[in-house]
PDB file of C-alpha atoms in Angstrom:
ATOM      1  CA  GLU A  99      11.735  12.627  -5.306  1.00  0.00           C
ATOM      2  CA  VAL A 100      13.580   9.507  -6.459  1.00  0.00           C
ATOM      3  CA  LYS A 101      13.337   8.867 -10.194  1.00  0.00           C
ATOM      4  CA  HIS A 102      14.555   5.803 -12.053  1.00  0.00           C
ATOM      5  CA  GLU A 103      15.191   5.256 -15.721  1.00  0.00           C
ATOM      6  CA  TRP A 104      14.854   1.648 -16.847  1.00  0.00           C
ATOM      7  CA  THR A 105      15.965   0.509 -20.275  1.00  0.00           C
ATOM      8  CA  SER A 106      16.717  -3.224 -19.858  1.00  0.00           C
ATOM      9  CA  LYS A 107      14.920  -5.753 -21.990  1.00  0.00           C
ATOM     10  CA  PRO A 108      12.866  -8.701 -20.653  1.00  0.00           C
ATOM     11  CA  LEU A 109      14.115 -12.190 -21.301  1.00  0.00           C
ATOM     12  CA  HIS A 110      12.503 -14.186 -24.076  1.00  0.00           C
ATOM     13  CA  GLY A 111       8.970 -15.138 -23.006  1.00  0.00           C
ATOM     14  CA  GLU A 112       9.347 -13.234 -19.701  1.00  0.00           C
ATOM     15  CA  GLU A 113       6.751 -10.930 -18.360  1.00  0.00           C
ATOM     16  CA  VAL A 114       7.948  -7.387 -18.191  1.00  0.00           C
ATOM     17  CA  PRO A 115       8.392  -6.253 -14.518  1.00  0.00           C
ATOM     18  CA  SER A 116       6.689  -3.082 -13.468  1.00  0.00           C
ATOM     19  CA  TYR A 117       9.873  -1.968 -11.657  1.00  0.00           C
ATOM     20  CA  PRO A 118      13.451  -2.995 -12.179  1.00  0.00           C
ATOM     21  CA  MET A 119      14.974  -5.860 -10.203  1.00  0.00           C
ATOM     22  CA  TYR A 120      17.642  -4.311  -8.019  1.00  0.00           C
ATOM     23  CA  VAL A 121      20.201  -6.619  -6.426  1.00  0.00           C
ATOM     24  CA  LEU A 122      23.116  -6.060  -4.082  1.00  0.00           C
ATOM     25  CA  PRO A 123      26.577  -7.453  -5.056  1.00  0.00           C
ATOM     26  CA  MET A 124      27.641 -10.152  -2.654  1.00  0.00           C
ATOM     27  CA  GLU A 125      30.835  -8.371  -1.766  1.00  0.00           C
ATOM     28  CA  ARG A 126      28.823  -5.381  -0.532  1.00  0.00           C
ATOM     29  CA  ALA A 127      26.284  -7.519   1.328  1.00  0.00           C
ATOM     30  CA  LEU A 128      29.135  -9.319   3.167  1.00  0.00           C
ATOM     31  CA  LYS A 129      30.202  -5.992   4.618  1.00  0.00           C
ATOM     32  CA  LEU A 130      26.812  -5.210   6.146  1.00  0.00           C
ATOM     33  CA  THR A 131      26.250  -5.658   9.890  1.00  0.00           C
ATOM     34  CA  ARG A 132      22.546  -4.936   9.685  1.00  0.00           C
ATOM     35  CA  LEU A 133      19.864  -4.928   7.042  1.00  0.00           C
ATOM     36  CA  ARG A 134      19.741  -1.552   5.298  1.00  0.00           C
ATOM     37  CA  THR A 135      17.064   0.034   3.212  1.00  0.00           C
ATOM     38  CA  HIS A 136      16.810   0.467  -0.606  1.00  0.00           C
ATOM     39  CA  GLU A 137      17.421   4.118  -0.164  1.00  0.00           C
ATOM     40  CA  GLU A 138      20.462   3.737   2.103  1.00  0.00           C
ATOM     41  CA  LEU A 139      22.066   1.302  -0.457  1.00  0.00           C
ATOM     42  CA  ALA A 140      21.022   3.205  -3.550  1.00  0.00           C
ATOM     43  CA  GLU A 141      24.627   3.767  -4.729  1.00  0.00           C
ATOM     44  CA  ASP A 142      25.453   0.078  -4.331  1.00  0.00           C
ATOM     45  CA  LEU A 143      22.441  -1.583  -5.822  1.00  0.00           C
ATOM     46  CA  VAL A 144      22.666  -2.670  -9.479  1.00  0.00           C
ATOM     47  CA  GLU A 145      19.936  -3.502 -11.865  1.00  0.00           C
ATOM     48  CA  TRP A 146      19.750  -7.240 -12.640  1.00  0.00           C
ATOM     49  CA  GLN A 147      20.777  -8.423 -16.090  1.00  0.00           C
ATOM     50  CA  PRO A 148      20.765 -11.892 -17.704  1.00  0.00           C
ATOM     51  CA  GLY A 149      23.761 -13.889 -16.396  1.00  0.00           C
ATOM     52  CA  MET A 150      23.781 -12.332 -12.951  1.00  0.00           C
ATOM     53  CA  ASP A 151      23.356 -15.305 -10.635  1.00  0.00           C
ATOM     54  CA  THR A 152      21.228 -14.181  -7.722  1.00  0.00           C
ATOM     55  CA  ILE A 153      19.942 -15.594  -4.432  1.00  0.00           C
ATOM     56  CA  PHE A 154      16.421 -14.516  -3.519  1.00  0.00           C
ATOM     57  CA  PHE A 155      15.815 -14.347   0.233  1.00  0.00           C
ATOM     58  CA  SER A 156      12.204 -14.771   1.367  1.00  0.00           C
ATOM     59  CA  HIS A 157      11.543 -13.994   5.041  1.00  0.00           C
ATOM     60  CA  THR A 158       9.166 -12.592   7.590  1.00  0.00           C
ATOM     61  CA  TRP A 159       9.804  -9.448   9.565  1.00  0.00           C
ATOM     62  CA  LEU A 160      10.715  -9.507  13.255  1.00  0.00           C
ATOM     63  CA  GLY A 161       9.794  -5.915  13.989  1.00  0.00           C
ATOM     64  CA  HIS A 162       7.052  -3.403  13.293  1.00  0.00           C
ATOM     65  CA  VAL A 163       9.333  -0.738  11.751  1.00  0.00           C
ATOM     66  CA  GLU A 164      12.232  -2.828  10.385  1.00  0.00           C
ATOM     67  CA  PRO A 165      12.567  -6.545   9.530  1.00  0.00           C
ATOM     68  CA  ASP A 166      15.589  -7.410  11.610  1.00  0.00           C
ATOM     69  CA  PRO A 167      15.972  -5.193  14.722  1.00  0.00           C
ATOM     70  CA  SER A 168      18.341  -7.578  16.509  1.00  0.00           C
ATOM     71  CA  GLY A 169      20.537  -8.486  13.457  1.00  0.00           C
ATOM     72  CA  THR A 170      19.597 -12.232  13.579  1.00  0.00           C
ATOM     73  CA  LYS A 171      18.748 -12.454   9.921  1.00  0.00           C
ATOM     74  CA  MET A 172      21.742 -10.402   8.689  1.00  0.00           C
ATOM     75  CA  GLU A 173      24.080 -12.669  10.637  1.00  0.00           C
ATOM     76  CA  LEU A 174      22.605 -15.776   8.865  1.00  0.00           C
ATOM     77  CA  VAL A 175      22.739 -14.013   5.457  1.00  0.00           C
ATOM     78  CA  ARG A 176      26.407 -13.313   5.889  1.00  0.00           C
ATOM     79  CA  HIS A 177      27.068 -16.936   6.939  1.00  0.00           C
ATOM     80  CA  ILE A 178      25.316 -18.225   3.864  1.00  0.00           C
ATOM     81  CA  LEU A 179      27.065 -15.832   1.497  1.00  0.00           C
ATOM     82  CA  GLN A 180      30.452 -16.538   3.001  1.00  0.00           C
ATOM     83  CA  HIS A 181      30.080 -20.264   2.439  1.00  0.00           C
ATOM     84  CA  ALA A 182      28.761 -19.741  -1.040  1.00  0.00           C
ATOM     85  CA  GLN A 183      31.725 -17.585  -1.905  1.00  0.00           C
ATOM     86  CA  ALA A 184      34.181 -20.076  -0.379  1.00  0.00           C
ATOM     87  CA  GLY A 185      32.631 -22.994  -2.321  1.00  0.00           C
ATOM     88  CA  THR A 186      31.533 -24.825   0.840  1.00  0.00           C
ATOM     89  CA  LEU A 187      27.747 -24.388   0.571  1.00  0.00           C
ATOM     90  CA  ASP A 188      26.546 -27.806  -0.513  1.00  0.00           C
ATOM     91  CA  ILE A 189      22.897 -28.190   0.243  1.00  0.00           C
ATOM     92  CA  ARG A 190      21.394 -31.639   0.509  1.00  0.00           C
ATOM     93  CA  PRO A 191      17.664 -32.392   0.712  1.00  0.00           C
ATOM     94  CA  LEU A 192      15.760 -33.267   3.800  1.00  0.00           C
ATOM     95  CA  TRP A 193      15.957 -37.099   4.048  1.00  0.00           C
ATOM     96  CA  ILE A 194      12.203 -37.584   3.693  1.00  0.00           C
ATOM     97  CA  ALA A 195      12.079 -35.365   0.634  1.00  0.00           C
ATOM     98  CA  GLY A 196      14.985 -37.334  -0.825  1.00  0.00           C
ATOM     99  CA  LEU A 197      13.009 -40.549  -0.367  1.00  0.00           C
ATOM    100  CA  ASP A 198      10.028 -39.136  -2.208  1.00  0.00           C
ATOM    101  CA  PHE A 199      11.755 -37.273  -5.035  1.00  0.00           C
ATOM    102  CA  GLY A 200      15.336 -38.481  -5.113  1.00  0.00           C
ATOM    103  CA  VAL A 201      18.437 -36.713  -3.948  1.00  0.00           C
ATOM    104  CA  ALA A 202      19.791 -35.454  -7.242  1.00  0.00           C
ATOM    105  CA  PRO A 203      16.907 -33.203  -8.286  1.00  0.00           C
ATOM    106  CA  LEU A 204      16.816 -31.525  -4.913  1.00  0.00           C
ATOM    107  CA  ARG A 205      20.479 -31.075  -4.184  1.00  0.00           C
ATOM    108  CA  VAL A 206      21.894 -27.586  -4.549  1.00  0.00           C
ATOM    109  CA  THR A 207      25.657 -28.151  -5.280  1.00  0.00           C
ATOM    110  CA  THR A 208      28.676 -26.015  -4.478  1.00  0.00           C
ATOM    111  CA  GLU A 209      28.991 -25.464  -8.247  1.00  0.00           C
ATOM    112  CA  THR A 210      25.605 -23.711  -8.203  1.00  0.00           C
ATOM    113  CA  THR A 211      26.075 -21.737  -4.974  1.00  0.00           C
ATOM    114  CA  ARG A 212      29.550 -20.624  -5.922  1.00  0.00           C
ATOM    115  CA  ARG A 213      28.133 -18.875  -8.934  1.00  0.00           C
ATOM    116  CA  ILE A 214      25.993 -16.586  -6.799  1.00  0.00           C
ATOM    117  CA  LYS A 215      27.311 -13.075  -6.877  1.00  0.00           C
ATOM    118  CA  PHE A 216      24.212 -11.009  -6.139  1.00  0.00           C
ATOM    119  CA  VAL A 217      21.554 -10.850  -3.417  1.00  0.00           C
ATOM    120  CA  TRP A 218      17.850  -9.952  -3.554  1.00  0.00           C
ATOM    121  CA  LEU A 219      16.200  -9.104  -0.275  1.00  0.00           C
ATOM    122  CA  ASP A 220      13.063  -7.032   0.057  1.00  0.00           C
ATOM    123  CA  TRP A 221      14.396  -4.417   2.554  1.00  0.00           C
ATOM    124  CA  TRP A 222      17.123  -3.245   0.115  1.00  0.00           C
ATOM    125  CA  SER A 223      15.703  -4.422  -3.210  1.00  0.00           C
ATOM    126  CA  ILE A 224      12.289  -2.726  -2.888  1.00  0.00           C
ATOM    127  CA  PRO A 225      11.807   0.987  -2.318  1.00  0.00           C
ATOM    128  CA  GLN A 226      10.746   1.783   1.234  1.00  0.00           C
ATOM    129  CA  VAL A 227       9.881   5.506   0.918  1.00  0.00           C
ATOM    130  CA  ASP A 228       8.199   6.044  -2.449  1.00  0.00           C
ATOM    131  CA  ARG A 229       4.872   4.143  -2.185  1.00  0.00           C
ATOM    132  CA  SER A 230       4.170   4.169  -5.949  1.00  0.00           C
ATOM    133  CA  THR A 231       7.488   2.619  -6.848  1.00  0.00           C
ATOM    134  CA  GLN A 232       7.180   0.229  -3.921  1.00  0.00           C
ATOM    135  CA  ALA A 233       3.846  -0.992  -5.244  1.00  0.00           C
ATOM    136  CA  ALA A 234       5.310  -1.433  -8.693  1.00  0.00           C
ATOM    137  CA  ALA A 235       8.165  -3.485  -7.246  1.00  0.00           C
ATOM    138  CA  ILE A 236       5.846  -5.685  -5.206  1.00  0.00           C
ATOM    139  CA  SER A 237       3.713  -6.401  -8.293  1.00  0.00           C
ATOM    140  CA  SER A 238       6.970  -7.528 -10.016  1.00  0.00           C
ATOM    141  CA  LEU A 239       7.846 -10.216  -7.343  1.00  0.00           C
ATOM    142  CA  PRO A 240       6.934 -13.167  -9.712  1.00  0.00           C
ATOM    143  CA  VAL A 241       9.490 -11.910 -12.233  1.00  0.00           C
ATOM    144  CA  TYR A 242      12.143 -11.346  -9.572  1.00  0.00           C
ATOM    145  CA  VAL A 243      11.684 -14.910  -8.282  1.00  0.00           C
ATOM    146  CA  ALA A 244      11.808 -16.375 -11.780  1.00  0.00           C
ATOM    147  CA  ARG A 245      15.071 -14.590 -12.522  1.00  0.00           C
ATOM    148  CA  SER A 246      16.847 -15.810  -9.415  1.00  0.00           C
ATOM    149  CA  THR A 247      19.325 -18.729  -9.360  1.00  0.00           C
ATOM    150  CA  ALA A 248      18.477 -19.843  -5.817  1.00  0.00           C
ATOM    151  CA  PHE A 249      15.396 -19.316  -3.609  1.00  0.00           C
ATOM    152  CA  CYS A 250      16.013 -19.414   0.179  1.00  0.00           C
ATOM    153  CA  ALA A 251      13.569 -19.094   3.039  1.00  0.00           C
ATOM    154  CA  LEU A 252      15.531 -17.221   5.705  1.00  0.00           C
ATOM    155  CA  VAL A 253      13.932 -18.534   8.866  1.00  0.00           C
ATOM    156  CA  PRO A 254      16.086 -18.544  11.952  1.00  0.00           C
ATOM    157  CA  PRO A 255      13.920 -19.336  14.974  1.00  0.00           C
ATOM    158  CA  ALA A 256      13.006 -15.884  16.409  1.00  0.00           C
ATOM    159  CA  ILE A 257      10.258 -13.934  18.134  1.00  0.00           C
ATOM    160  CA  HIS A 258       8.637 -10.916  16.542  1.00  0.00           C
ATOM    161  CA  GLU A 259       8.256  -7.772  18.690  1.00  0.00           C
ATOM    162  CA  ASN A 260       4.589  -8.646  19.066  1.00  0.00           C
ATOM    163  CA  GLY A 261       5.446 -11.947  20.674  1.00  0.00           C
ATOM    164  CA  GLU A 262       4.668 -14.205  17.677  1.00  0.00           C
ATOM    165  CA  VAL A 263       7.066 -16.987  16.731  1.00  0.00           C
ATOM    166  CA  ARG A 264       8.605 -16.436  13.294  1.00  0.00           C
ATOM    167  CA  ASP A 265      10.239 -19.739  12.442  1.00  0.00           C
ATOM    168  CA  LEU A 266       9.810 -21.952   9.397  1.00  0.00           C
ATOM    169  CA  HIS A 267       6.242 -22.718  10.421  1.00  0.00           C
ATOM    170  CA  GLY A 268       5.508 -18.997  10.840  1.00  0.00           C
ATOM    171  CA  TRP A 269       6.986 -18.238   7.444  1.00  0.00           C
ATOM    172  CA  GLY A 270       4.970 -20.986   5.770  1.00  0.00           C
ATOM    173  CA  GLY A 271       1.731 -19.623   7.279  1.00  0.00           C
ATOM    174  CA  ARG A 272       1.986 -16.132   5.881  1.00  0.00           C
ATOM    175  CA  GLY A 273       0.276 -15.295   2.584  1.00  0.00           C
ATOM    176  CA  TRP A 274       3.064 -13.191   1.255  1.00  0.00           C
ATOM    177  CA  CYS A 275       5.623 -16.005   1.738  1.00  0.00           C
ATOM    178  CA  LYS A 276       3.206 -18.582   0.263  1.00  0.00           C
ATOM    179  CA  MET A 277       2.945 -16.372  -2.895  1.00  0.00           C
ATOM    180  CA  GLU A 278       6.772 -16.167  -3.206  1.00  0.00           C
ATOM    181  CA  LEU A 279       7.072 -19.935  -2.707  1.00  0.00           C
ATOM    182  CA  PHE A 280       4.392 -20.527  -5.375  1.00  0.00           C
ATOM    183  CA  CYS A 281       6.206 -18.272  -7.805  1.00  0.00           C
ATOM    184  CA  ASN A 282       9.368 -20.291  -7.218  1.00  0.00           C
ATOM    185  CA  ALA A 283       7.508 -23.578  -7.728  1.00  0.00           C
ATOM    186  CA  ILE A 284       6.133 -22.501 -11.141  1.00  0.00           C
ATOM    187  CA  ALA A 285       9.247 -20.719 -12.435  1.00  0.00           C
ATOM    188  CA  SER A 286       9.961 -22.028 -15.871  1.00  0.00           C
ATOM    189  CA  VAL A 287      13.754 -21.769 -15.759  1.00  0.00           C
ATOM    190  CA  GLY A 288      15.324 -24.997 -14.564  1.00  0.00           C
ATOM    191  CA  THR A 289      14.781 -26.901 -11.341  1.00  0.00           C
ATOM    192  CA  ARG A 290      15.085 -24.792  -8.252  1.00  0.00           C
ATOM    193  CA  PRO A 291      14.389 -26.435  -4.932  1.00  0.00           C
ATOM    194  CA  LEU A 292      13.317 -24.474  -1.841  1.00  0.00           C
ATOM    195  CA  ILE A 293      16.379 -23.826   0.350  1.00  0.00           C
ATOM    196  CA  VAL A 294      15.499 -23.530   4.040  1.00  0.00           C
ATOM    197  CA  ALA A 295      18.060 -21.713   6.181  1.00  0.00           C
ATOM    198  CA  GLN A 296      17.341 -21.974   9.954  1.00  0.00           C
ATOM    199  CA  SER A 297      20.824 -21.581  11.458  1.00  0.00           C
ATOM    200  CA  ALA A 298      24.457 -21.603  10.616  1.00  0.00           C
ATOM    201  CA  SER A 299      24.477 -25.438  10.990  1.00  0.00           C
ATOM    202  CA  ASP A 300      21.004 -26.140   9.471  1.00  0.00           C
TER     203      ASP A 300
END
């Protein structure tokens, strides 16, 4: 049985999560060659505290048993984190969005991405074995999203084991992902555009 003690305080005006927000330090994430579970990374995960700049990855699974059987997503995660760490991850808006809303509000600068030192991703941030703690973590998703510095849809064009296409369109059509996107849209802390990561060059 896995037991957790949680003593951290919620931010002013923030809803108290039912389960702590566990994040993986970027340095540890960069060493991974595949996505690993919450239980496998238990000794490396840390509980989020105010001031810990975190990127929240939203994605769809590509397998029935694990989310990334071929390693496609983990490869893209490492690419994003490497560029963030190097100060070369400067994200500009899609041109049509820039026309509608302006470039400045939608741009995610290198100054912002360089601050990111922690990573939230469901497979390692949410318990996978204990169903009661898993449910508590899932119910806390709105708080996790609100606490994050950046929100990224991790959507490399790929095929699920069942034959379904799981690209950006597939991500946007799933209820779970819509809920996370909605939580990001209504987050009260600052302006946080949706980052869409489709490949190492896009």
